[in-house]
Amino acid sequence: MKIVFATHNHNKLVEVQQLLPESIELLSLGEIGCQEEIAETAATLAGNAQLKANYVMQQYGYDCFADDTGLEVTALNGEPGVYSARYAGEPTDAEANMQKLLSKLKDKKDRSAQFKTVIALNLKGKQYLFEGVCQGEILHEKQGTEGFGYDPIFKPHGYDVSFAEMTLAEKGAISHRGRAVGALVAFLTNQL
Ligand code: IMP
């Protein structure tokens, strides 16, 4: 089975391909001739994932899945959420995003937050959604140098370290993305 993963991020594609049985071959956007950025204009994570998966299906005719992730902070009513990548404006700047978040939380007691990943899959004319959540809290300052995005200021529940102090494998085993991909892989494996 050939299926498109609607991402331009080669590392994400390799990571997910490794979790799939050999009979499922992932194609990148580049491999199907899609060079354009698919605009993420929806108001929800699920909406953006659906938008990307639908674009590939409609324009290129492939079965496809796409993901979208956001950090939801309780004391900020779910901010930055769907706007996580560009919280401090364009172009995307992870350092500026973290500083904005830390400053908004300065006087807040409740520092609980969660990462959420939603995957939309278009397969044989039907659409399926998969979700992965990782709960935790926002630290008072950055810790660690691994990872990307908000990793240095996010500490998952049950751990004494931030995401940025974990190896890729440790993070993947408990992360929002790891969980959502796990659900997708289980589903696809069952389709064979
Ligand atoms: P995307 O949908 O995977 O592109 O994620 C959107 C934004 O959420 C990224 O630009 C990051 O700011 C943030 N983000 C997503 N996943 C993670 C993660 O695992 N750690 C830290 N930040 C993340």
PDB file of N, CA and C in Angstrom, residues 101-135:
ATOM      1  N   LEU A 101       5.352  33.077  25.958  1.00  0.00           N
ATOM      2  CA  LEU A 101       4.558  32.211  26.839  1.00  0.00           C
ATOM      3  C   LEU A 101       4.987  32.381  28.301  1.00  0.00           C
ATOM      4  N   LEU A 102       6.304  32.396  28.544  1.00  0.00           N
ATOM      5  CA  LEU A 102       6.794  32.545  29.918  1.00  0.00           C
ATOM      6  C   LEU A 102       6.341  33.876  30.489  1.00  0.00           C
ATOM      7  N   SER A 103       6.354  34.911  29.699  1.00  0.00           N
ATOM      8  CA  SER A 103       5.947  36.211  30.215  1.00  0.00           C
ATOM      9  C   SER A 103       4.436  36.255  30.486  1.00  0.00           C
ATOM     10  N   LYS A 104       3.639  35.618  29.662  1.00  0.00           N
ATOM     11  CA  LYS A 104       2.185  35.592  29.899  1.00  0.00           C
ATOM     12  C   LYS A 104       1.833  34.782  31.144  1.00  0.00           C
ATOM     13  N   LEU A 105       2.702  33.847  31.518  1.00  0.00           N
ATOM     14  CA  LEU A 105       2.409  32.979  32.677  1.00  0.00           C
ATOM     15  C   LEU A 105       3.051  33.479  33.969  1.00  0.00           C
ATOM     16  N   LYS A 106       3.742  34.624  33.894  1.00  0.00           N
ATOM     17  CA  LYS A 106       4.543  35.108  35.027  1.00  0.00           C
ATOM     18  C   LYS A 106       3.763  35.137  36.335  1.00  0.00           C
ATOM     19  N   ASP A 107       2.544  35.634  36.295  1.00  0.00           N
ATOM     20  CA  ASP A 107       1.779  35.774  37.531  1.00  0.00           C
ATOM     21  C   ASP A 107       0.736  34.674  37.717  1.00  0.00           C
ATOM     22  N   LYS A 108       0.782  33.648  36.930  1.00  0.00           N
ATOM     23  CA  LYS A 108      -0.228  32.582  37.016  1.00  0.00           C
ATOM     24  C   LYS A 108       0.266  31.436  37.895  1.00  0.00           C
ATOM     25  N   LYS A 109      -0.654  30.956  38.761  1.00  0.00           N
ATOM     26  CA  LYS A 109      -0.297  29.821  39.620  1.00  0.00           C
ATOM     27  C   LYS A 109      -0.392  28.512  38.849  1.00  0.00           C
ATOM     28  N   ASP A 110      -1.464  28.396  38.046  1.00  0.00           N
ATOM     29  CA  ASP A 110      -1.712  27.161  37.304  1.00  0.00           C
ATOM     30  C   ASP A 110      -0.828  27.131  36.056  1.00  0.00           C
ATOM     31  N   ARG A 111       0.123  26.203  36.039  1.00  0.00           N
ATOM     32  CA  ARG A 111       1.041  26.126  34.897  1.00  0.00           C
ATOM     33  C   ARG A 111       0.796  24.859  34.068  1.00  0.00           C
ATOM     34  N   SER A 112      -0.372  24.242  34.288  1.00  0.00           N
ATOM     35  CA  SER A 112      -0.652  23.000  33.555  1.00  0.00           C
ATOM     36  C   SER A 112      -0.889  23.273  32.071  1.00  0.00           C
ATOM     37  N   ALA A 113      -0.490  22.292  31.251  1.00  0.00           N
ATOM     38  CA  ALA A 113      -0.589  22.442  29.794  1.00  0.00           C
ATOM     39  C   ALA A 113      -0.603  21.059  29.171  1.00  0.00           C
ATOM     40  N   GLN A 114      -1.005  21.012  27.906  1.00  0.00           N
ATOM     41  CA  GLN A 114      -0.885  19.737  27.188  1.00  0.00           C
ATOM     42  C   GLN A 114      -0.541  19.988  25.727  1.00  0.00           C
ATOM     43  N   PHE A 115       0.241  19.078  25.188  1.00  0.00           N
ATOM     44  CA  PHE A 115       0.455  19.057  23.749  1.00  0.00           C
ATOM     45  C   PHE A 115      -0.595  18.150  23.154  1.00  0.00           C
ATOM     46  N   LYS A 116      -1.131  18.556  22.018  1.00  0.00           N
ATOM     47  CA  LYS A 116      -2.094  17.691  21.319  1.00  0.00           C
ATOM     48  C   LYS A 116      -1.724  17.589  19.829  1.00  0.00           C
ATOM     49  N   THR A 117      -1.720  16.368  19.331  1.00  0.00           N
ATOM     50  CA  THR A 117      -1.524  16.132  17.891  1.00  0.00           C
ATOM     51  C   THR A 117      -2.777  15.491  17.330  1.00  0.00           C
ATOM     52  N   VAL A 118      -3.247  16.008  16.218  1.00  0.00           N
ATOM     53  CA  VAL A 118      -4.363  15.384  15.506  1.00  0.00           C
ATOM     54  C   VAL A 118      -3.868  14.951  14.130  1.00  0.00           C
ATOM     55  N   ILE A 119      -4.192  13.718  13.758  1.00  0.00           N
ATOM     56  CA  ILE A 119      -3.856  13.210  12.423  1.00  0.00           C
ATOM     57  C   ILE A 119      -5.167  12.940  11.682  1.00  0.00           C
ATOM     58  N   ALA A 120      -5.260  13.457  10.444  1.00  0.00           N
ATOM     59  CA  ALA A 120      -6.404  13.140   9.580  1.00  0.00           C
ATOM     60  C   ALA A 120      -5.922  12.198   8.487  1.00  0.00           C
ATOM     61  N   LEU A 121      -6.650  11.102   8.312  1.00  0.00           N
ATOM     62  CA  LEU A 121      -6.282  10.105   7.296  1.00  0.00           C
ATOM     63  C   LEU A 121      -7.420   9.973   6.283  1.00  0.00           C
ATOM     64  N   ASN A 122      -7.093  10.142   5.006  1.00  0.00           N
ATOM     65  CA  ASN A 122      -8.046   9.854   3.932  1.00  0.00           C
ATOM     66  C   ASN A 122      -7.644   8.533   3.300  1.00  0.00           C
ATOM     67  N   LEU A 123      -8.484   7.529   3.456  1.00  0.00           N
ATOM     68  CA  LEU A 123      -8.144   6.199   2.942  1.00  0.00           C
ATOM     69  C   LEU A 123      -9.361   5.578   2.276  1.00  0.00           C
ATOM     70  N   LYS A 124      -9.203   5.242   1.005  1.00  0.00           N
ATOM     71  CA  LYS A 124     -10.250   4.563   0.239  1.00  0.00           C
ATOM     72  C   LYS A 124     -11.613   5.242   0.395  1.00  0.00           C
ATOM     73  N   GLY A 125     -11.612   6.569   0.266  1.00  0.00           N
ATOM     74  CA  GLY A 125     -12.864   7.313   0.251  1.00  0.00           C
ATOM     75  C   GLY A 125     -13.464   7.637   1.613  1.00  0.00           C
ATOM     76  N   LYS A 126     -12.754   7.232   2.685  1.00  0.00           N
ATOM     77  CA  LYS A 126     -13.260   7.573   4.025  1.00  0.00           C
ATOM     78  C   LYS A 126     -12.223   8.393   4.773  1.00  0.00           C
ATOM     79  N   GLN A 127     -12.702   9.185   5.755  1.00  0.00           N
ATOM     80  CA  GLN A 127     -11.765   9.965   6.560  1.00  0.00           C
ATOM     81  C   GLN A 127     -11.794   9.508   8.024  1.00  0.00           C
ATOM     82  N   TYR A 128     -10.602   9.417   8.610  1.00  0.00           N
ATOM     83  CA  TYR A 128     -10.466   8.993  10.007  1.00  0.00           C
ATOM     84  C   TYR A 128      -9.600  10.010  10.741  1.00  0.00           C
ATOM     85  N   LEU A 129      -9.905  10.238  12.042  1.00  0.00           N
ATOM     86  CA  LEU A 129      -9.091  11.143  12.856  1.00  0.00           C
ATOM     87  C   LEU A 129      -8.445  10.371  14.001  1.00  0.00           C
ATOM     88  N   PHE A 130      -7.193  10.681  14.296  1.00  0.00           N
ATOM     89  CA  PHE A 130      -6.480  10.077  15.422  1.00  0.00           C
ATOM     90  C   PHE A 130      -5.908  11.205  16.262  1.00  0.00           C
ATOM     91  N   GLU A 131      -5.882  11.011  17.593  1.00  0.00           N
ATOM     92  CA  GLU A 131      -5.429  12.085  18.468  1.00  0.00           C
ATOM     93  C   GLU A 131      -4.425  11.540  19.486  1.00  0.00           C
ATOM     94  N   GLY A 132      -3.445  12.322  19.812  1.00  0.00           N
ATOM     95  CA  GLY A 132      -2.502  11.958  20.876  1.00  0.00           C
ATOM     96  C   GLY A 132      -2.295  13.151  21.777  1.00  0.00           C
ATOM     97  N   VAL A 133      -2.330  12.925  23.109  1.00  0.00           N
ATOM     98  CA  VAL A 133      -2.192  14.025  24.063  1.00  0.00           C
ATOM     99  C   VAL A 133      -1.064  13.697  25.034  1.00  0.00           C
ATOM    100  N   CYS A 134      -0.290  14.720  25.414  1.00  0.00           N
ATOM    101  CA  CYS A 134       0.703  14.550  26.474  1.00  0.00           C
ATOM    102  C   CYS A 134       0.522  15.691  27.465  1.00  0.00           C
ATOM    103  N   GLN A 135       0.167  15.331  28.722  1.00  0.00           N
ATOM    104  CA  GLN A 135      -0.093  16.359  29.735  1.00  0.00           C
ATOM    105  C   GLN A 135       1.165  16.675  30.524  1.00  0.00           C
TER     106      GLN A 135
END
